[in-house]
Coordinates of C-alpha atoms in Angstrom, one line a residue:
M1 CA 42.7 69.2 78.8
T2 CA 42.7 72.9 79.6
K3 CA 45.6 74.5 81.4
M4 CA 43.5 75.0 84.5
S5 CA 42.2 71.4 84.6
A6 CA 45.7 70.2 84.1
L7 CA 46.9 72.2 87.1
N8 CA 44.0 70.9 89.1
E9 CA 44.9 67.3 88.1
Q10 CA 48.6 67.8 89.1
E11 CA 47.5 69.3 92.5
N12 CA 45.2 66.3 93.1
V13 CA 48.0 63.8 92.2
A14 CA 50.5 65.6 94.5
R15 CA 48.0 65.6 97.4
A16 CA 47.2 61.9 96.9
F17 CA 50.9 60.9 97.0
I18 CA 51.6 63.1 100.1
A19 CA 48.6 61.6 101.9
A20 CA 49.6 58.0 101.0
R21 CA 53.1 58.6 102.2
A22 CA 52.0 60.3 105.4
E23 CA 49.3 57.8 106.2
K24 CA 51.5 54.9 105.1
T25 CA 48.7 53.4 102.9
P26 CA 49.3 51.7 99.6
L27 CA 48.0 53.1 96.3
T28 CA 46.6 50.2 94.2
A29 CA 46.3 52.5 91.2
Y30 CA 48.0 55.7 90.1
P31 CA 46.0 58.6 91.8
G32 CA 44.9 60.4 88.6
V33 CA 46.0 61.0 85.0
M34 CA 49.6 59.7 84.6
P35 CA 52.1 62.4 83.4
Q36 CA 53.3 61.8 79.9
T37 CA 56.2 64.2 79.9
M38 CA 59.0 65.2 82.4
V39 CA 57.6 68.7 82.4
E40 CA 54.2 67.3 83.7
A41 CA 56.0 65.0 86.2
Y42 CA 58.1 67.8 87.6
A43 CA 55.0 70.0 87.9
I44 CA 53.5 67.4 90.2
Q45 CA 56.7 67.0 92.1
D46 CA 57.1 70.7 92.6
R47 CA 53.6 71.0 93.9
A48 CA 54.2 68.1 96.3
I49 CA 57.4 69.6 97.6
A50 CA 55.6 72.9 98.3
L51 CA 52.7 71.1 100.0
D52 CA 55.0 68.9 102.0
G53 CA 57.0 71.7 103.5
R54 CA 60.0 69.8 104.6
R55 CA 63.5 70.9 103.9
I56 CA 65.4 69.3 101.0
G57 CA 68.9 68.0 101.9
G58 CA 69.7 66.4 98.6
W59 CA 68.4 65.0 95.3
K60 CA 68.4 61.5 93.8
V61 CA 69.3 61.1 90.1
G62 CA 68.1 58.1 88.2
R63 CA 68.7 56.9 84.7
I64 CA 66.1 56.9 82.0
A65 CA 66.4 53.8 79.8
A66 CA 68.1 54.4 76.5
D67 CA 65.0 53.4 74.5
L68 CA 62.9 56.1 76.3
V69 CA 65.4 59.0 76.0
D70 CA 63.9 60.3 72.7
Q71 CA 60.4 60.1 74.1
Y72 CA 61.1 61.9 77.4
G73 CA 63.8 64.3 76.1
D74 CA 66.5 63.4 78.7
N75 CA 68.6 60.5 80.0
R76 CA 68.1 61.1 83.7
L77 CA 65.4 62.1 86.2
A78 CA 65.5 63.8 89.6
G79 CA 63.7 63.6 92.9
P80 CA 64.0 65.3 96.3
I81 CA 65.6 63.7 99.4
F82 CA 64.3 65.4 102.5
T83 CA 66.7 66.3 105.3
D84 CA 64.9 64.2 107.9
E85 CA 65.3 61.1 105.8
I86 CA 69.1 61.4 105.4
F87 CA 71.1 59.3 108.0
D88 CA 74.8 59.0 108.7
G89 CA 76.1 55.5 108.4
S90 CA 79.7 56.4 108.1
N91 CA 81.0 55.3 111.5
G92 CA 79.8 51.7 111.5
V93 CA 76.3 52.5 112.6
E94 CA 73.7 50.9 110.3
P95 CA 70.5 53.0 110.4
A96 CA 67.1 51.5 110.1
M97 CA 65.5 52.7 106.9
P98 CA 61.8 52.3 106.3
V99 CA 60.0 51.3 103.1
Y100 CA 56.4 51.0 102.2
A101 CA 55.7 47.3 102.8
A102 CA 52.7 47.2 100.5
G103 CA 54.3 49.5 98.0
F104 CA 57.6 49.4 96.2
G105 CA 60.9 49.1 98.1
A106 CA 64.5 48.9 96.9
A107 CA 68.0 49.7 97.9
E108 CA 70.8 51.0 95.6
A109 CA 74.6 51.4 96.0
E110 CA 75.4 55.0 95.0
V111 CA 78.2 57.5 95.0
L112 CA 77.1 60.6 96.9
L113 CA 78.4 64.0 95.9
R114 CA 78.1 67.1 98.1
F115 CA 77.8 70.5 96.5
G116 CA 79.8 73.4 97.7
E117 CA 79.1 76.8 96.2
V118 CA 77.4 76.4 92.8
G119 CA 76.6 80.0 92.0
E120 CA 75.5 81.0 88.5
G121 CA 78.4 79.7 86.5
D122 CA 78.3 77.5 83.4
Y123 CA 79.8 74.1 83.9
D124 CA 80.9 71.1 81.8
I125 CA 81.7 67.6 82.9
D126 CA 85.2 68.7 84.0
T127 CA 84.6 72.0 85.6
V128 CA 81.5 70.8 87.6
R129 CA 84.0 68.9 89.8
G130 CA 84.9 72.3 91.2
C131 CA 81.4 72.6 92.7
I132 CA 81.8 69.4 94.7
D133 CA 83.5 69.5 98.1
E134 CA 83.0 65.9 99.3
V135 CA 82.3 62.5 97.8
R136 CA 81.0 59.6 99.8
T137 CA 79.8 56.1 99.4
G138 CA 76.1 55.5 100.2
I139 CA 72.8 53.7 99.8
E140 CA 69.7 55.2 98.4
I141 CA 66.4 53.8 99.6
A142 CA 63.8 53.8 96.8
S143 CA 60.2 53.4 98.0
S144 CA 56.8 54.6 97.1
P145 CA 53.3 53.7 98.3
F146 CA 52.4 53.0 94.6
P147 CA 53.9 49.5 94.0
A148 CA 53.9 49.8 90.2
I149 CA 55.7 53.1 90.2
N150 CA 58.6 51.9 88.0
R151 CA 56.3 50.1 85.5
H152 CA 54.8 53.1 83.7
G153 CA 57.9 55.1 82.6
P154 CA 60.2 57.7 84.1
A155 CA 57.5 60.5 84.3
V156 CA 55.4 58.4 86.7
T157 CA 58.5 57.6 88.7
A158 CA 59.5 61.3 88.9
S159 CA 56.0 62.4 89.9
D160 CA 56.3 60.7 93.3
Y161 CA 59.6 62.2 94.5
G162 CA 61.5 60.2 92.0
N163 CA 60.6 57.1 94.1
N164 CA 62.9 58.2 96.9
K165 CA 62.5 57.4 100.6
G166 CA 65.9 58.2 102.1
L167 CA 69.6 58.2 102.0
V168 CA 72.4 56.6 104.0
L169 CA 75.6 58.5 104.0
G170 CA 78.6 56.1 104.0
P171 CA 82.3 56.8 104.6
V172 CA 84.1 59.4 102.6
I173 CA 86.0 58.3 99.5
P174 CA 89.6 59.4 100.3
D175 CA 91.5 61.4 97.7
W176 CA 88.4 61.3 95.4
R177 CA 89.8 64.0 93.1
S178 CA 92.6 61.7 92.0
A179 CA 90.8 58.4 92.5
D180 CA 89.6 56.4 89.4
L181 CA 85.9 56.5 90.5
I182 CA 84.6 55.2 87.2
R183 CA 86.5 51.9 87.5
M184 CA 86.0 51.4 91.2
P185 CA 84.4 48.0 91.8
V186 CA 81.1 48.1 93.7
E187 CA 79.0 45.3 95.1
F188 CA 75.7 45.1 96.8
F189 CA 74.5 42.4 99.3
I190 CA 71.1 41.6 100.8
D191 CA 71.2 39.5 103.9
G192 CA 74.8 38.6 103.1
A193 CA 74.2 37.4 99.6
R194 CA 75.7 39.3 96.7
V195 CA 72.9 40.5 94.4
G196 CA 74.9 42.9 92.2
A197 CA 78.3 44.0 91.1
A198 CA 79.5 46.6 88.7
T199 CA 81.6 49.7 88.1
M200 CA 80.4 53.2 87.2
E201 CA 81.7 52.8 83.6
A202 CA 78.1 51.9 82.6
M203 CA 76.6 55.1 84.3
L204 CA 76.4 57.3 81.2
D205 CA 79.0 60.0 81.9
G206 CA 79.5 59.0 85.5
P207 CA 78.5 60.6 88.8
F208 CA 79.8 64.0 87.8
G209 CA 77.5 63.9 84.8
S210 CA 74.6 63.4 87.3
A211 CA 75.7 66.6 89.1
L212 CA 75.8 68.5 85.8
F213 CA 72.3 67.2 84.9
L214 CA 71.0 68.2 88.3
I215 CA 72.3 71.8 88.1
R216 CA 70.7 72.2 84.6
T217 CA 67.4 70.6 85.6
L218 CA 67.0 72.5 88.9
R219 CA 67.9 75.8 87.3
A220 CA 65.2 75.2 84.7
R221 CA 62.7 74.6 87.6
G222 CA 63.8 77.7 89.5
I223 CA 65.2 75.6 92.4
A224 CA 68.3 76.8 94.2
I225 CA 71.2 74.5 95.2
P226 CA 72.5 75.6 98.6
P227 CA 75.9 74.5 99.7
G228 CA 75.8 71.1 101.5
T229 CA 73.2 69.7 99.1
W230 CA 73.8 66.0 98.4
V231 CA 73.5 64.3 95.0
S232 CA 72.7 60.6 95.0
A233 CA 74.3 60.0 91.6
G234 CA 72.6 56.9 90.4
A235 CA 72.3 53.2 90.9
I236 CA 75.6 51.4 90.2
T237 CA 74.9 47.7 90.7
G238 CA 71.1 47.9 90.0
I239 CA 67.8 48.5 91.7
H240 CA 67.6 45.8 94.3
E241 CA 64.1 45.2 95.7
I242 CA 64.2 44.7 99.4
R243 CA 61.7 43.9 102.1
P244 CA 61.2 44.9 105.8
G245 CA 63.4 42.7 108.0
Q246 CA 66.2 42.4 105.5
W247 CA 69.6 44.0 105.6
G248 CA 71.5 45.7 102.8
E249 CA 75.2 46.5 102.4
A250 CA 77.2 48.2 99.7
L251 CA 81.0 47.5 99.3
F252 CA 83.1 50.0 97.4
D253 CA 86.6 49.2 96.2
G254 CA 86.6 46.0 98.2
K255 CA 87.1 47.8 101.5
I256 CA 84.6 50.7 102.1
R257 CA 81.3 49.4 103.6
V258 CA 78.0 51.1 104.2
G259 CA 74.9 49.2 105.4
C260 CA 71.4 49.5 106.8
S261 CA 68.5 47.5 108.0
I262 CA 65.1 47.7 106.5
T263 CA 61.9 48.4 108.4
G264 CA 58.4 48.6 107.1
Y265 CA 55.3 50.8 107.3

């Protein structure tokens, strides 16, 4: 495939995903040639972001399975979270979060990091904490009009906004700088039944590793990180498929709750 034809293919895929999301219609097949690398996936994603035109308020970070890391050259992937799909659920309000009923829909318990000033500095896993000005509990809504989005590898997942459809901002984690976030117990419930429980010990190098990954990845793509940008740092208890009419809740440290109801397109 020539460079020009590859660019045309990426444009067509980006337009197809934007149309399917806007028109709330399912995609029974991937709308073009599936990307085989993260570079190809992010090229589609970047084009879709430009065509979409909405403001980005944050980024989701997802894990790439260990057996695929060598193939794709990284252990995480990123996708945009648009400002108009970020909702505050910190004061007991449980927002209604839509998913594509005929596509893929899931909810994930996540720690949310808010960037302050990032600048041009070089960071490591310790110093990146200095870029963070707030840490919250939260729920990421993962949804795509392509129901098989997670069955074809991380490049396909990344090509449609990283399979993101919104973010619920939960309560702040108090004293997060001194809290043992890695060992904090986290549970997830659907309709009151516990469907997952874990700590962040299994999350590679933890939520701050996700922030470090995002800085590196967005810089490579020429994307700025303005203050106030959220990082949804990765699923803690798993990717829990959820349907319209159901209710999800995450419980952090046995006492901090954030929930949402699920609606459908």
